[in-house]
Amino acid sequence: MTTLFQGSMVALITPFKEGKLDEVALKKLIDFQIENGTSVLVPCGTTGESATLSHEEHDRVIALTVEYSHKRAKVLAGTGSNSTSEAIRLTQNARKAGADGALLICPYYNKPTQEGLLQHFGAIADAVDIPQVLYNIPGRTGINLLPSTIAKLAERKNIVGIKEATGNLIQASEVIAACPKDFGVYSGEDALTWPLYAIGAQGAISVTANILPKQCAELWNEAQKGNMKRARELHYQLLEINDVMFVETNPSPVKTALALMGFCGEEIRLPLVTLKKENKEKLSAILKKNKLI
């Protein structure tokens, strides 16, 4: 059964210029993605530096993405927070802006129990009538949304999927097995996208797609065709790029890559910083090797 969101999706960066949102660069990035086969735009996630956006900026990035993409691709807006009331407000605003769905990260820092997670996501689902995708990334949040909890949340009609970024293929398999067939499980770990497709994932919310959207879309398409040989080739072609995208904390490497490619500036907000000289040189060499600069 087809899931609501599927295919190659991009975890969009948020470009800045002199401390403010660079709307011209964001539009350029959106065009680049759509022209190269990206099916879903995901603004204001981890890669979009949501943690350091003001509420006004957050709402504007989502509204601009919806408005400028103009139904050429779906928009899955990052609206999660460690405060349930704040997540509800952000999700309500995304709905008003016309987003196709909301991506909701597990609450970070406060480390709720599984019951707390059930109530948190349940409250958002009750408050906002929009399709919602959970986002499990224990390395960032300090908590793991367990398969049994995900299965309970999947019973709600507007909780339609999960971005799986545990790095654990066994857990991902357990989630797929426990949830309805139309519940989407999406790779949130670029290095594991092909293995996750192989076990039944319905797409990937990718950092690497920011710079290689065509190849990421092709990987999805070949996997859907059952062309294992070509999908495996693409997996290994992307291996080095996927690795260097995390040479320092995301999104510093991908933002630097896009700057080197001429899409935007390197500007990133504290407490994140631009790449160390040696890492920028490493990144540049790999981009040259892949004929991206």
Coordinates of C-alpha atoms in Angstrom, one line a residue, residues 10 12-16 21-36 41 43 60-70 72 210 258 262-264:
V10 CA 15.5 16.4 1.5
L12 CA 16.6 21.3 3.7
I13 CA 19.3 23.6 5.1
T14 CA 18.2 27.1 6.2
P15 CA 20.5 29.6 4.4
F16 CA 21.5 32.8 6.2
L21 CA 17.1 34.2 6.4
D22 CA 18.4 34.3 2.9
E23 CA 15.2 33.9 1.0
V24 CA 16.8 34.2 -2.5
A25 CA 19.1 31.3 -1.7
L26 CA 16.3 29.2 -0.2
K27 CA 14.3 29.6 -3.4
K28 CA 17.4 28.5 -5.5
L29 CA 17.8 25.4 -3.3
I30 CA 14.1 24.5 -3.7
D31 CA 14.3 24.8 -7.5
F32 CA 17.4 22.6 -7.5
Q33 CA 15.7 19.9 -5.5
I34 CA 12.5 19.8 -7.5
E35 CA 14.3 19.8 -10.8
N36 CA 16.4 16.8 -9.7
L41 CA 10.9 19.1 0.9
P43 CA 12.3 22.5 6.1
R60 CA 8.5 32.1 7.6
V61 CA 10.8 29.3 6.3
I62 CA 7.8 26.9 6.2
A63 CA 5.5 29.4 4.6
L64 CA 8.1 30.4 2.0
T65 CA 8.8 26.7 1.2
V66 CA 5.1 26.0 0.7
E67 CA 4.5 29.1 -1.3
Y68 CA 7.5 28.9 -3.6
S69 CA 7.3 25.1 -4.2
H70 CA 3.7 25.8 -5.3
R72 CA 5.7 21.0 -7.3
N210 CA 20.9 18.7 -0.4
L258 CA 26.5 24.1 -0.8
G262 CA 27.6 28.4 -5.1
F263 CA 24.1 28.0 -3.7
C264 CA 24.5 30.0 -0.5

